[in-house]
Amino acid sequence: MSLHTLTIHQLREKLRRGNVSAREATQSLLDRIQSVDGKLKAYLWLDAEDALAQADAIDRSGIAKNGKLLGGVPVAIKDVINVEGQPCTCASKILKGHTSVYDAFVVQRLREAGAILLGRTNMDEFAMGSSTENSSWGITHNPWDLERIPGGSSGGSAAAVAADEAFAALGSDTGGSIRQPASLCGCVGFKPTYGRVSRYGLVAFASSLDQVGPFTKDVADGALMLRVLAGHDPHDTTSVPQPVPDYTAGLGKGVKGLRIGLPKEYFIDGMDREVEAAVRAAIKKLQDLGAEIVEISLPHTDYAVAVYYLIATAEASANLARFDGVRYGARVTGEDVIDMYGKTRGAGFGPEVKRRIILGTYALSAGYHDAYYVRAQKVRTLIRQDFEKAFERCDVIVTPTSPEVAFRIGEKTDDPLKMYLCDIFTISVNLAGICGVSLPCGFTNDPRLPIGLQVLGKPFGEETVLGVAHAYEQATEWHKARPNL
Ligand code: GLN
């Protein structure tokens, strides 16, 4: 068996026993990337020598053998999270040539756990998109069908993990950017509760929605990664000083007696029939495993896309004001400073980012602020209350992650609204600030494309969500399937 196909827990066992070195683990990924990434283009940047040097340092220190959670495990990073000394472009021309001067909190955590920072993965520019087609550096291809998108915005991270080009990867999820690509690529993607993981060093898109989380090959690895990433950080005032449970030790309890809520609004007309059938079969499986199914309602679901695209764009318009050619990134000189701002931003941002900045600026502008932004905030509260009420009747909520499987490259690029509808099952979760995971639950027939199951939990209910996901995964074989590349 080649090393690159292992899960983290399998690899760790070998590293701990000294059967495998961090260098060998890293080299196996580098070889894999060399052989398949020309087709997938999941990575934007990779310095093989630097990765091997990190691995050698870990081998010399012996930390892979002393029980460090990720000792000797290479992890890929979405190009929106800062790793000191590595490029960070957010897949945008405006940050071309920018090198990070500090580590994000999650990266510090990875380093402390003994991980190797492997490389930068592709994404939609500034994490705005659902297909990775908005990257300024080219498209990432879905490992199950190279003519299709990997989902987005963390498409590079999802494709890398699904294609065994990484043991795990980090992503960010503002409206579904971890769960949706995980679903479309057939891996596990976890979006923690708002406040569970620090965003210090994550380039901000929409600060009231953004969370960092892991992509992994199975749920046990997701639990392991979350243990490393979670926890309080004084540098992010929204991070919550709540103890971090041992997510790994909490697995294996099964679902007996747990109440699983099915929101009637999430089984909609127009949904792919094979997706619906796979999700219904997964629900049946959970029932067979001893869970109780209860029908619930999330009545404000219909407003979620509209609310999200007002709040997220409003926040983005403010967050992206810092990219002005003054402090970092690309600059186009002008006649005066205003002209320089305009030229720099005009040349540096792609069309989707511009669309969002314009929409967000409009929603915040005098005269429209109350009608759009304030109204959206009020409806956001109703959406959060929907979940609060639902969770009085159930322990977790199960839904499809995405209404459809991976679509063809170019299929939705000229219709932003169609693209926005990809997020219909994932964005309410960010608006409510709760946690959720996507894991494989089947395939369509022809072409054979992965389908994702979404399990949602209460705020700080990560343990329960992981427990349900793990119980389902262990009773099925979907997570073991690999694309033929
Ligand atoms: N697809 C959504 C958007 O385009 C979500 C993106 C994200 O979660 N970063 O905004």
Tab-separated table of C-alpha atoms and ligand atoms in Angstrom:
chain	number	residue	atom	x	y	z
A	1	MET	CA	0.000	0.000	0.000
A	2	SER	CA	1.375	3.424	-0.868
A	3	LEU	CA	1.566	5.844	2.023
A	4	HIS	CA	-0.388	8.622	0.332
A	5	THR	CA	-3.576	6.549	0.440
A	6	LEU	CA	-3.565	6.288	4.243
A	7	THR	CA	-5.776	8.212	6.626
A	8	ILE	CA	-4.095	10.287	9.326
A	9	HIS	CA	-4.867	7.753	12.024
A	10	GLN	CA	-3.355	4.952	9.940
A	11	LEU	CA	-0.281	7.011	9.106
A	12	ARG	CA	0.182	8.171	12.701
A	13	GLU	CA	0.332	4.604	13.904
A	14	LYS	CA	3.192	3.895	11.479
A	15	LEU	CA	4.973	7.140	12.355
A	16	ARG	CA	4.607	6.495	16.076
A	17	ARG	CA	6.098	3.032	15.785
A	18	GLY	CA	8.917	4.370	13.665
A	19	ASN	CA	7.917	2.179	10.683
A	20	VAL	CA	7.662	5.276	8.541
A	21	SER	CA	9.434	8.650	8.738
A	22	ALA	CA	7.916	12.079	8.239
A	23	ARG	CA	10.182	12.395	5.197
A	24	GLU	CA	8.755	9.231	3.647
A	25	ALA	CA	5.195	10.396	4.322
A	26	THR	CA	5.936	13.766	2.751
A	27	GLN	CA	7.768	12.251	-0.205
A	28	SER	CA	4.817	9.929	-0.914
A	29	LEU	CA	2.536	12.964	-1.214
A	30	LEU	CA	5.021	14.853	-3.336
A	31	ASP	CA	5.171	11.876	-5.716
A	32	ARG	CA	1.407	11.645	-5.812
A	33	ILE	CA	1.082	15.372	-6.484
A	34	GLN	CA	3.690	15.074	-9.203
A	35	SER	CA	1.712	12.352	-10.911
A	36	VAL	CA	-1.860	13.700	-10.647
A	37	ASP	CA	-1.880	17.413	-9.912
A	38	GLY	CA	-1.156	18.287	-13.519
A	39	LYS	CA	-4.709	17.070	-14.192
A	40	LEU	CA	-6.385	18.399	-11.057
A	41	LYS	CA	-4.561	21.661	-10.306
A	42	ALA	CA	-5.537	21.537	-6.643
A	43	TYR	CA	-2.301	23.212	-5.530
A	44	LEU	CA	-1.340	26.792	-6.271
A	45	TRP	CA	2.042	26.629	-4.612
A	46	LEU	CA	4.260	23.940	-3.229
A	47	ASP	CA	7.920	24.013	-2.214
A	48	ALA	CA	9.042	20.398	-2.108
A	49	GLU	CA	12.407	21.221	-0.591
A	50	ASP	CA	10.846	23.262	2.189
A	51	ALA	CA	8.295	20.509	2.930
A	52	LEU	CA	11.056	17.895	3.106
A	53	ALA	CA	13.138	20.172	5.331
A	54	GLN	CA	10.190	20.507	7.726
A	55	ALA	CA	9.810	16.722	7.661
A	56	ASP	CA	13.504	16.178	8.398
A	57	ALA	CA	13.302	18.543	11.366
A	58	ILE	CA	10.397	16.508	12.713
A	59	ASP	CA	12.239	13.237	12.174
A	60	ARG	CA	15.288	14.600	14.017
A	61	SER	CA	13.207	15.858	16.935
A	62	GLY	CA	11.493	12.506	17.410
A	63	ILE	CA	8.114	14.201	17.991
A	64	ALA	CA	6.319	11.839	15.632
A	65	LYS	CA	6.991	9.092	18.155
A	66	ASN	CA	6.007	10.907	21.311
A	67	GLY	CA	2.290	11.072	20.728
A	68	LYS	CA	1.958	14.558	19.188
A	69	LEU	CA	-1.401	14.567	17.439
A	70	LEU	CA	-0.058	15.358	13.967
A	71	GLY	CA	3.632	14.559	14.392
A	72	GLY	CA	4.987	14.115	10.873
A	73	VAL	CA	1.663	14.554	9.064
A	74	PRO	CA	1.680	16.939	6.060
A	75	VAL	CA	-1.375	19.207	5.792
A	76	ALA	CA	-2.377	21.423	2.844
A	77	ILE	CA	-3.650	24.958	3.447
A	78	LYS	CA	-6.264	26.964	1.553
A	79	ASP	CA	-4.689	30.077	0.055
A	80	VAL	CA	-6.662	32.337	2.419
A	81	ILE	CA	-4.874	31.287	5.642
A	82	ASN	CA	-1.482	32.786	6.475
A	83	VAL	CA	1.583	30.595	6.829
A	84	GLU	CA	4.697	32.629	7.607
A	85	GLY	CA	7.109	32.706	4.693
A	86	GLN	CA	4.637	31.183	2.202
A	87	PRO	CA	2.635	33.060	-0.425
A	88	CYS	CA	-0.955	34.018	0.424
A	89	THR	CA	-2.915	35.361	-2.523
A	90	CYS	CA	-6.540	34.375	-1.793
A	91	ALA	CA	-6.418	33.380	-5.478
A	92	SER	CA	-6.552	37.082	-6.334
A	93	LYS	CA	-4.384	39.126	-8.636
A	94	ILE	CA	-4.461	41.917	-6.070
A	95	LEU	CA	-2.330	39.774	-3.738
A	96	LYS	CA	0.005	38.437	-6.396
A	97	GLY	CA	3.469	38.104	-4.920
A	98	HIS	CA	2.339	38.608	-1.325
A	99	THR	CA	4.189	36.543	1.278
A	100	SER	CA	2.718	36.035	4.745
A	101	VAL	CA	4.626	37.618	7.585
A	102	TYR	CA	2.971	35.611	10.363
A	103	ASP	CA	1.239	32.314	11.083
A	104	ALA	CA	-2.513	32.127	11.510
A	105	PHE	CA	-3.599	30.742	14.892
A	106	VAL	CA	-4.667	27.470	13.258
A	107	VAL	CA	-1.273	27.214	11.594
A	108	GLN	CA	0.489	27.744	14.931
A	109	ARG	CA	-1.688	24.943	16.270
A	110	LEU	CA	-0.739	22.671	13.363
A	111	ARG	CA	2.944	23.396	13.916
A	112	GLU	CA	2.653	22.716	17.661
A	113	ALA	CA	0.974	19.406	16.857
A	114	GLY	CA	3.921	18.452	14.635
A	115	ALA	CA	2.275	18.900	11.225
A	116	ILE	CA	4.159	19.784	8.048
A	117	LEU	CA	2.771	22.801	6.165
A	118	LEU	CA	2.682	21.264	2.735
A	119	GLY	CA	1.418	23.831	0.259
A	120	ARG	CA	-1.304	26.235	-0.822
A	121	THR	CA	-4.557	25.059	-2.353
A	122	ASN	CA	-6.713	26.755	-4.972
A	123	MET	CA	-9.972	28.534	-4.166
A	124	ASP	CA	-12.483	31.017	-5.483
A	125	GLU	CA	-11.039	34.510	-5.248
A	126	PHE	CA	-11.404	35.712	-1.636
A	127	ALA	CA	-13.565	32.624	-1.006
A	128	MET	CA	-16.425	33.988	-3.090
A	129	GLY	CA	-17.932	31.206	-5.122
A	130	SER	CA	-19.117	27.625	-5.164
A	131	SER	CA	-16.998	26.108	-7.928
A	132	THR	CA	-13.395	27.395	-7.656
A	133	GLU	CA	-13.894	28.840	-11.148
A	134	ASN	CA	-13.464	32.342	-9.685
A	135	SER	CA	-9.790	31.715	-8.968
A	136	SER	CA	-7.474	34.134	-10.758
A	137	TRP	CA	-4.999	31.304	-11.248
A	138	GLY	CA	-7.119	28.792	-13.142
A	139	ILE	CA	-9.652	26.065	-12.512
A	140	THR	CA	-9.315	23.058	-10.215
A	141	HIS	CA	-10.818	19.866	-11.622
A	142	ASN	CA	-13.000	17.383	-9.783
A	143	PRO	CA	-11.019	14.150	-9.232
A	144	TRP	CA	-14.090	12.032	-10.091
A	145	ASP	CA	-14.621	13.732	-13.444
A	146	LEU	CA	-12.042	16.150	-14.760
A	147	GLU	CA	-14.641	18.019	-16.779
A	148	ARG	CA	-16.461	19.027	-13.627
A	149	ILE	CA	-15.897	21.528	-10.853
A	150	PRO	CA	-14.742	20.430	-7.385
A	151	GLY	CA	-17.161	22.784	-5.624
A	152	GLY	CA	-16.027	25.855	-3.801
A	153	SER	CA	-14.770	27.987	-2.525
A	154	SER	CA	-12.263	25.562	-0.947
A	155	GLY	CA	-12.191	23.397	-4.098
A	156	GLY	CA	-8.420	22.879	-4.079
A	157	SER	CA	-8.425	21.553	-0.507
A	158	ALA	CA	-11.332	19.200	-1.198
A	159	ALA	CA	-9.838	17.875	-4.442
A	160	ALA	CA	-6.404	17.403	-2.831
A	161	VAL	CA	-7.792	15.292	0.010
A	162	ALA	CA	-10.165	13.317	-2.226
A	163	ALA	CA	-7.328	12.505	-4.640
A	164	ASP	CA	-4.879	11.439	-1.901
A	165	GLU	CA	-2.692	14.476	-2.577
A	166	ALA	CA	-2.984	15.448	1.099
A	167	PHE	CA	-3.833	13.592	4.303
A	168	ALA	CA	-5.860	16.612	5.383
A	169	ALA	CA	-6.350	20.207	4.344
A	170	LEU	CA	-7.656	23.403	5.891
A	171	GLY	CA	-10.513	25.361	4.400
A	172	SER	CA	-12.756	28.239	5.386
A	173	ASP	CA	-16.547	28.159	5.446
A	174	THR	CA	-18.573	31.370	5.230
A	175	GLY	CA	-21.640	29.930	3.539
A	176	GLY	CA	-20.677	26.340	2.789
A	177	SER	CA	-17.167	26.531	1.392
A	178	ILE	CA	-15.961	23.513	3.354
A	179	ARG	CA	-19.069	21.321	3.292
A	180	GLN	CA	-20.135	21.824	-0.328
A	181	PRO	CA	-16.757	20.979	-1.954
A	182	ALA	CA	-16.338	18.060	0.480
A	183	SER	CA	-19.699	16.798	-0.715
A	184	LEU	CA	-18.844	17.234	-4.403
A	185	CYS	CA	-15.413	15.608	-4.072
A	186	GLY	CA	-16.408	12.777	-1.736
A	187	CYS	CA	-14.491	13.601	1.439
A	188	VAL	CA	-15.316	14.807	4.944
A	189	GLY	CA	-15.555	18.559	5.571
A	190	PHE	CA	-16.241	20.046	8.989
A	191	LYS	CA	-17.505	23.545	9.746
A	192	PRO	CA	-17.111	24.257	13.455
A	193	THR	CA	-19.417	26.445	15.567
A	194	TYR	CA	-18.817	30.187	15.190
A	195	GLY	CA	-16.275	30.955	17.919
A	196	ARG	CA	-14.895	27.420	18.208
A	197	VAL	CA	-11.836	28.025	16.019
A	198	SER	CA	-9.876	31.283	15.881
A	199	ARG	CA	-9.830	33.210	12.596
A	200	TYR	CA	-6.650	35.097	13.475
A	201	GLY	CA	-4.635	34.947	10.265
A	202	LEU	CA	-7.565	33.940	8.077
A	203	VAL	CA	-8.097	36.670	5.471
A	204	ALA	CA	-11.568	37.936	6.337
A	205	PHE	CA	-14.455	37.614	3.872
A	206	ALA	CA	-17.572	38.051	6.073
A	207	SER	CA	-16.484	38.256	9.678
A	208	SER	CA	-19.786	37.315	11.296
A	209	LEU	CA	-19.889	34.096	9.258
A	210	ASP	CA	-16.307	32.909	8.613
A	211	GLN	CA	-14.976	29.759	10.269
A	212	VAL	CA	-11.888	27.637	9.606
A	213	GLY	CA	-12.221	23.862	9.458
A	214	PRO	CA	-10.657	20.648	8.169
A	215	PHE	CA	-11.055	18.404	5.137
A	216	THR	CA	-10.215	14.774	5.877
A	217	LYS	CA	-10.642	11.300	4.415
A	218	ASP	CA	-12.829	10.095	7.269
A	219	VAL	CA	-14.656	11.292	10.362
A	220	ALA	CA	-12.063	10.073	12.864
A	221	ASP	CA	-9.465	12.247	11.138
A	222	GLY	CA	-11.912	15.172	11.221
A	223	ALA	CA	-12.226	14.747	14.988
A	224	LEU	CA	-8.463	14.639	15.335
A	225	MET	CA	-7.967	17.787	13.261
A	226	LEU	CA	-10.675	19.630	15.161
A	227	ARG	CA	-8.981	18.776	18.442
A	228	VAL	CA	-5.855	20.467	17.146
A	229	LEU	CA	-7.609	23.529	15.691
A	230	ALA	CA	-10.234	24.343	18.330
A	231	GLY	CA	-9.743	26.546	21.340
A	232	HIS	CA	-9.637	30.065	22.636
A	233	ASP	CA	-7.353	32.685	21.118
A	234	PRO	CA	-7.166	36.180	22.594
A	235	HIS	CA	-6.267	37.478	19.114
A	236	ASP	CA	-9.768	36.678	17.845
A	237	THR	CA	-12.319	38.311	20.125
A	238	THR	CA	-15.069	36.089	18.748
A	239	SER	CA	-13.261	32.929	19.802
A	240	VAL	CA	-14.934	31.429	22.837
A	241	PRO	CA	-13.021	30.363	25.966
A	242	GLN	CA	-14.814	27.055	26.197
A	243	PRO	CA	-12.860	23.863	26.953
A	244	VAL	CA	-12.092	21.660	23.945
A	245	PRO	CA	-13.397	18.119	24.399
A	246	ASP	CA	-11.353	15.156	23.268
A	247	TYR	CA	-13.316	14.778	20.046
A	248	THR	CA	-11.531	11.552	19.125
A	249	ALA	CA	-12.288	9.824	22.423
A	250	GLY	CA	-15.952	10.800	22.031
A	251	LEU	CA	-16.408	8.698	18.877
A	252	GLY	CA	-17.918	5.237	18.865
A	253	LYS	CA	-20.934	5.851	21.078
A	254	GLY	CA	-23.404	5.139	18.285
A	255	VAL	CA	-26.743	6.812	17.684
A	256	LYS	CA	-29.094	4.734	19.819
A	257	GLY	CA	-31.773	6.929	21.295
A	258	LEU	CA	-30.573	10.057	19.521
A	259	ARG	CA	-33.248	12.163	17.859
A	260	ILE	CA	-32.463	13.138	14.280
A	261	GLY	CA	-34.430	16.043	12.834
A	262	LEU	CA	-35.376	16.180	9.162
A	263	PRO	CA	-36.310	19.685	8.040
A	264	LYS	CA	-39.154	19.449	5.580
A	265	GLU	CA	-37.915	22.581	3.804
A	266	TYR	CA	-34.699	20.787	2.803
A	267	PHE	CA	-36.288	18.163	0.606
A	268	ILE	CA	-37.297	20.386	-2.229
A	269	ASP	CA	-38.583	20.199	-5.775
A	270	GLY	CA	-35.827	20.527	-8.289
A	271	MET	CA	-33.373	18.611	-6.178
A	272	ASP	CA	-31.400	15.905	-7.976
A	273	ARG	CA	-33.410	12.687	-7.541
A	274	GLU	CA	-30.351	10.535	-6.970
A	275	VAL	CA	-29.174	12.943	-4.263
A	276	GLU	CA	-32.520	12.730	-2.537
A	277	ALA	CA	-32.565	8.917	-2.772
A	278	ALA	CA	-29.053	8.621	-1.311
A	279	VAL	CA	-29.867	10.965	1.563
A	280	ARG	CA	-33.132	9.143	2.295
A	281	ALA	CA	-31.238	5.840	2.332
A	282	ALA	CA	-28.719	7.351	4.766
A	283	ILE	CA	-31.539	8.436	7.036
A	284	LYS	CA	-32.947	4.918	6.921
A	285	LYS	CA	-29.516	3.596	7.858
A	286	LEU	CA	-29.338	5.915	10.868
A	287	GLN	CA	-32.784	4.722	11.887
A	288	ASP	CA	-31.650	1.092	11.590
A	289	LEU	CA	-28.725	1.984	13.841
A	290	GLY	CA	-31.177	3.049	16.538
A	291	ALA	CA	-31.790	6.752	15.970
A	292	GLU	CA	-35.248	8.209	16.212
A	293	ILE	CA	-36.355	10.345	13.257
A	294	VAL	CA	-38.438	13.450	13.899
A	295	GLU	CA	-39.818	15.820	11.314
A	296	ILE	CA	-38.908	19.436	12.037
A	297	SER	CA	-39.452	22.746	10.316
A	298	LEU	CA	-37.064	25.598	9.572
A	299	PRO	CA	-39.699	27.977	8.243
A	300	HIS	CA	-37.418	30.870	7.271
A	301	THR	CA	-35.210	28.739	5.009
A	302	ASP	CA	-36.621	30.463	1.919
A	303	TYR	CA	-35.011	33.744	2.930
A	304	ALA	CA	-31.564	32.360	3.681
A	305	VAL	CA	-29.959	32.945	0.274
A	306	ALA	CA	-31.180	36.550	0.118
A	307	VAL	CA	-30.152	37.294	3.696
A	308	TYR	CA	-26.740	35.744	3.217
A	309	TYR	CA	-26.002	37.635	0.017
A	310	LEU	CA	-26.799	40.931	1.759
A	311	ILE	CA	-24.883	40.312	4.985
A	312	ALA	CA	-21.913	38.539	3.421
A	313	THR	CA	-21.499	41.172	0.712
A	314	ALA	CA	-21.914	44.063	3.172
A	315	GLU	CA	-19.184	42.650	5.385
A	316	ALA	CA	-17.009	41.827	2.391
A	317	SER	CA	-17.256	45.384	1.080
A	318	ALA	CA	-15.796	46.609	4.386
A	319	ASN	CA	-13.212	43.823	4.784
A	320	LEU	CA	-11.876	44.198	1.255
A	321	ALA	CA	-11.401	47.958	1.597
A	322	ARG	CA	-7.897	47.210	2.897
A	323	PHE	CA	-6.735	46.023	-0.516
A	324	ASP	CA	-5.896	49.398	-1.949
A	325	GLY	CA	-2.352	49.049	-3.216
A	326	VAL	CA	-0.908	50.968	-0.275
A	327	ARG	CA	0.347	48.438	2.249
A	328	TYR	CA	0.678	45.174	0.381
A	329	GLY	CA	-0.104	43.356	-2.805
A	330	ALA	CA	-0.168	44.706	-6.315
A	331	ARG	CA	-0.308	48.414	-7.110
A	332	VAL	CA	-1.203	50.234	-10.302
A	333	THR	CA	0.079	53.778	-10.126
A	334	GLY	CA	-2.270	56.673	-10.872
A	335	GLU	CA	-2.301	60.424	-11.162
A	336	ASP	CA	-3.129	60.835	-7.492
A	337	VAL	CA	-3.968	58.555	-4.596
A	338	ILE	CA	-7.670	58.191	-5.459
A	339	ASP	CA	-6.793	57.350	-9.031
A	340	MET	CA	-4.261	54.803	-7.731
A	341	TYR	CA	-6.902	53.130	-5.509
A	342	GLY	CA	-9.322	52.891	-8.399
A	343	LYS	CA	-6.812	51.536	-10.878
A	344	THR	CA	-5.359	49.058	-8.390
A	345	ARG	CA	-8.739	47.689	-7.345
A	346	GLY	CA	-10.060	47.772	-10.881
A	347	ALA	CA	-7.172	45.692	-12.168
A	348	GLY	CA	-6.692	43.543	-9.050
A	349	PHE	CA	-10.177	42.202	-8.293
A	350	GLY	CA	-12.023	39.739	-10.508
A	351	PRO	CA	-15.648	40.175	-11.639
A	352	GLU	CA	-17.334	38.207	-8.817
A	353	VAL	CA	-15.417	40.081	-6.115
A	354	LYS	CA	-16.338	43.384	-7.732
A	355	ARG	CA	-19.978	42.325	-7.930
A	356	ARG	CA	-19.962	41.542	-4.198
A	357	ILE	CA	-18.250	44.790	-3.214
A	358	ILE	CA	-20.735	46.803	-5.249
A	359	LEU	CA	-23.731	44.885	-3.868
A	360	GLY	CA	-22.455	45.151	-0.298
A	361	THR	CA	-21.650	48.845	-0.586
A	362	TYR	CA	-25.133	49.455	-1.959
A	363	ALA	CA	-26.790	47.484	0.859
A	364	LEU	CA	-24.912	49.582	3.423
A	365	SER	CA	-25.345	52.954	1.781
A	366	ALA	CA	-27.394	55.747	3.356
A	367	GLY	CA	-31.017	55.344	2.383
A	368	TYR	CA	-30.739	51.608	1.715
A	369	HIS	CA	-29.062	50.514	4.939
A	370	ASP	CA	-32.350	50.042	6.823
A	371	ALA	CA	-34.207	48.510	3.926
A	372	TYR	CA	-31.538	45.908	3.113
A	373	TYR	CA	-28.829	45.448	5.705
A	374	VAL	CA	-30.896	45.977	8.874
A	375	ARG	CA	-33.781	43.970	7.467
A	376	ALA	CA	-31.437	41.139	6.591
A	377	GLN	CA	-30.061	41.146	10.149
A	378	LYS	CA	-33.590	40.815	11.512
A	379	VAL	CA	-34.371	37.878	9.274
A	380	ARG	CA	-31.045	36.369	10.255
A	381	THR	CA	-32.280	36.337	13.852
A	382	LEU	CA	-35.408	34.499	12.731
A	383	ILE	CA	-33.263	31.912	10.965
A	384	ARG	CA	-31.190	31.401	14.110
A	385	GLN	CA	-34.376	31.056	16.163
A	386	ASP	CA	-35.661	28.426	13.717
A	387	PHE	CA	-32.666	26.282	14.618
A	388	GLU	CA	-33.016	26.975	18.354
A	389	LYS	CA	-36.617	25.789	18.239
A	390	ALA	CA	-35.758	22.779	16.085
A	391	PHE	CA	-33.015	21.703	18.480
A	392	GLU	CA	-35.552	21.544	21.309
A	393	ARG	CA	-36.969	18.553	19.464
A	394	CYS	CA	-33.848	16.851	18.152
A	395	ASP	CA	-30.151	16.331	18.872
A	396	VAL	CA	-28.874	16.748	15.307
A	397	ILE	CA	-30.371	17.710	11.955
A	398	VAL	CA	-29.676	15.715	8.809
A	399	THR	CA	-29.996	17.129	5.276
A	400	PRO	CA	-28.384	16.832	1.857
A	401	THR	CA	-25.258	19.026	1.708
A	402	SER	CA	-25.939	20.209	-1.823
A	403	PRO	CA	-29.045	19.906	-3.995
A	404	GLU	CA	-26.941	18.465	-6.803
A	405	VAL	CA	-23.661	16.737	-7.546
A	406	ALA	CA	-20.608	18.302	-9.220
A	407	PHE	CA	-21.631	20.229	-12.331
A	408	ARG	CA	-19.703	20.819	-15.515
A	409	ILE	CA	-17.047	23.499	-15.734
A	410	GLY	CA	-18.645	26.635	-17.148
A	411	GLU	CA	-22.212	25.449	-16.569
A	412	LYS	CA	-23.149	28.227	-14.143
A	413	THR	CA	-20.502	30.876	-14.712
A	414	ASP	CA	-22.710	33.294	-16.592
A	415	ASP	CA	-25.603	33.056	-14.125
A	416	PRO	CA	-24.582	34.247	-10.633
A	417	LEU	CA	-28.007	33.462	-9.197
A	418	LYS	CA	-27.756	29.818	-10.238
A	419	MET	CA	-24.347	29.693	-8.592
A	420	TYR	CA	-25.720	31.276	-5.394
A	421	LEU	CA	-28.414	28.595	-5.200
A	422	CYS	CA	-25.697	25.964	-4.705
A	423	ASP	CA	-25.510	27.193	-1.108
A	424	ILE	CA	-29.148	26.707	-0.297
A	425	PHE	CA	-28.564	23.913	2.265
A	426	THR	CA	-25.338	25.230	3.753
A	427	ILE	CA	-25.656	28.988	4.336
A	428	SER	CA	-28.323	28.950	7.055
A	429	VAL	CA	-25.798	27.129	9.210
A	430	ASN	CA	-23.380	30.067	9.037
A	431	LEU	CA	-26.175	32.581	9.589
A	432	ALA	CA	-27.176	30.657	12.731
A	433	GLY	CA	-23.552	30.128	13.832
A	434	ILE	CA	-24.014	26.399	14.435
A	435	CYS	CA	-21.730	23.513	13.427
A	436	GLY	CA	-21.989	20.878	10.715
A	437	VAL	CA	-20.197	18.273	8.709
A	438	SER	CA	-20.535	16.839	5.214
A	439	LEU	CA	-19.612	13.211	4.648
A	440	PRO	CA	-19.972	10.800	1.714
A	441	CYS	CA	-23.306	8.952	1.488
A	442	GLY	CA	-23.393	7.563	-2.037
A	443	PHE	CA	-22.825	8.129	-5.735
A	444	THR	CA	-24.904	8.960	-8.733
A	445	ASN	CA	-25.006	6.227	-11.324
A	446	ASP	CA	-23.793	7.646	-14.583
A	447	PRO	CA	-21.539	9.527	-14.309
A	448	ARG	CA	-20.397	8.229	-10.950
A	449	LEU	CA	-20.183	11.315	-8.729
A	450	PRO	CA	-20.106	11.607	-4.936
A	451	ILE	CA	-23.134	12.659	-2.877
A	452	GLY	CA	-22.793	14.307	0.537
A	453	LEU	CA	-24.820	13.995	3.728
A	454	GLN	CA	-24.912	17.006	6.037
A	455	VAL	CA	-25.181	16.536	9.815
A	456	LEU	CA	-25.826	19.713	11.811
A	457	GLY	CA	-25.493	20.278	15.541
A	458	LYS	CA	-26.203	22.796	18.252
A	459	PRO	CA	-23.674	25.494	19.029
A	460	PHE	CA	-20.639	23.687	20.462
A	461	GLY	CA	-22.324	20.391	19.682
A	462	GLU	CA	-19.330	19.184	17.653
A	463	GLU	CA	-19.040	15.956	19.653
A	464	THR	CA	-22.594	14.885	18.894
A	465	VAL	CA	-22.249	15.746	15.204
A	466	LEU	CA	-19.007	13.796	14.913
A	467	GLY	CA	-20.581	10.883	16.786
A	468	VAL	CA	-23.523	10.625	14.382
A	469	ALA	CA	-21.310	11.067	11.321
A	470	HIS	CA	-18.896	8.437	12.598
A	471	ALA	CA	-21.656	5.927	13.359
A	472	TYR	CA	-23.042	6.314	9.844
A	473	GLU	CA	-19.628	6.169	8.213
A	474	GLN	CA	-18.614	3.033	10.084
A	475	ALA	CA	-21.799	1.294	8.965
A	476	THR	CA	-21.137	2.128	5.290
A	477	GLU	CA	-18.318	1.903	2.763
A	478	TRP	CA	-18.695	5.190	0.870
A	479	HIS	CA	-15.714	6.893	2.491
A	480	LYS	CA	-13.395	4.168	1.196
A	481	ALA	CA	-14.132	4.827	-2.478
A	482	ARG	CA	-11.364	6.612	-4.375
A	483	PRO	CA	-11.411	8.300	-7.779
A	484	ASN	CA	-9.613	6.606	-10.608
A	485	LEU	CA	-6.952	9.033	-11.747
B	1	GLN	N1	-20.562	29.935	-2.057
B	1	GLN	C1	-20.733	30.919	-1.030
B	1	GLN	C2	-20.324	32.270	-1.541
B	1	GLN	O1	-20.027	32.344	-2.667
B	1	GLN	C3	-19.985	30.528	0.202
B	1	GLN	C4	-18.554	30.829	0.143
B	1	GLN	C5	-17.825	30.503	1.396
B	1	GLN	O2	-18.311	29.764	2.257
B	1	GLN	N2	-16.654	31.080	1.517
B	1	GLN	O3	-20.286	33.235	-0.850
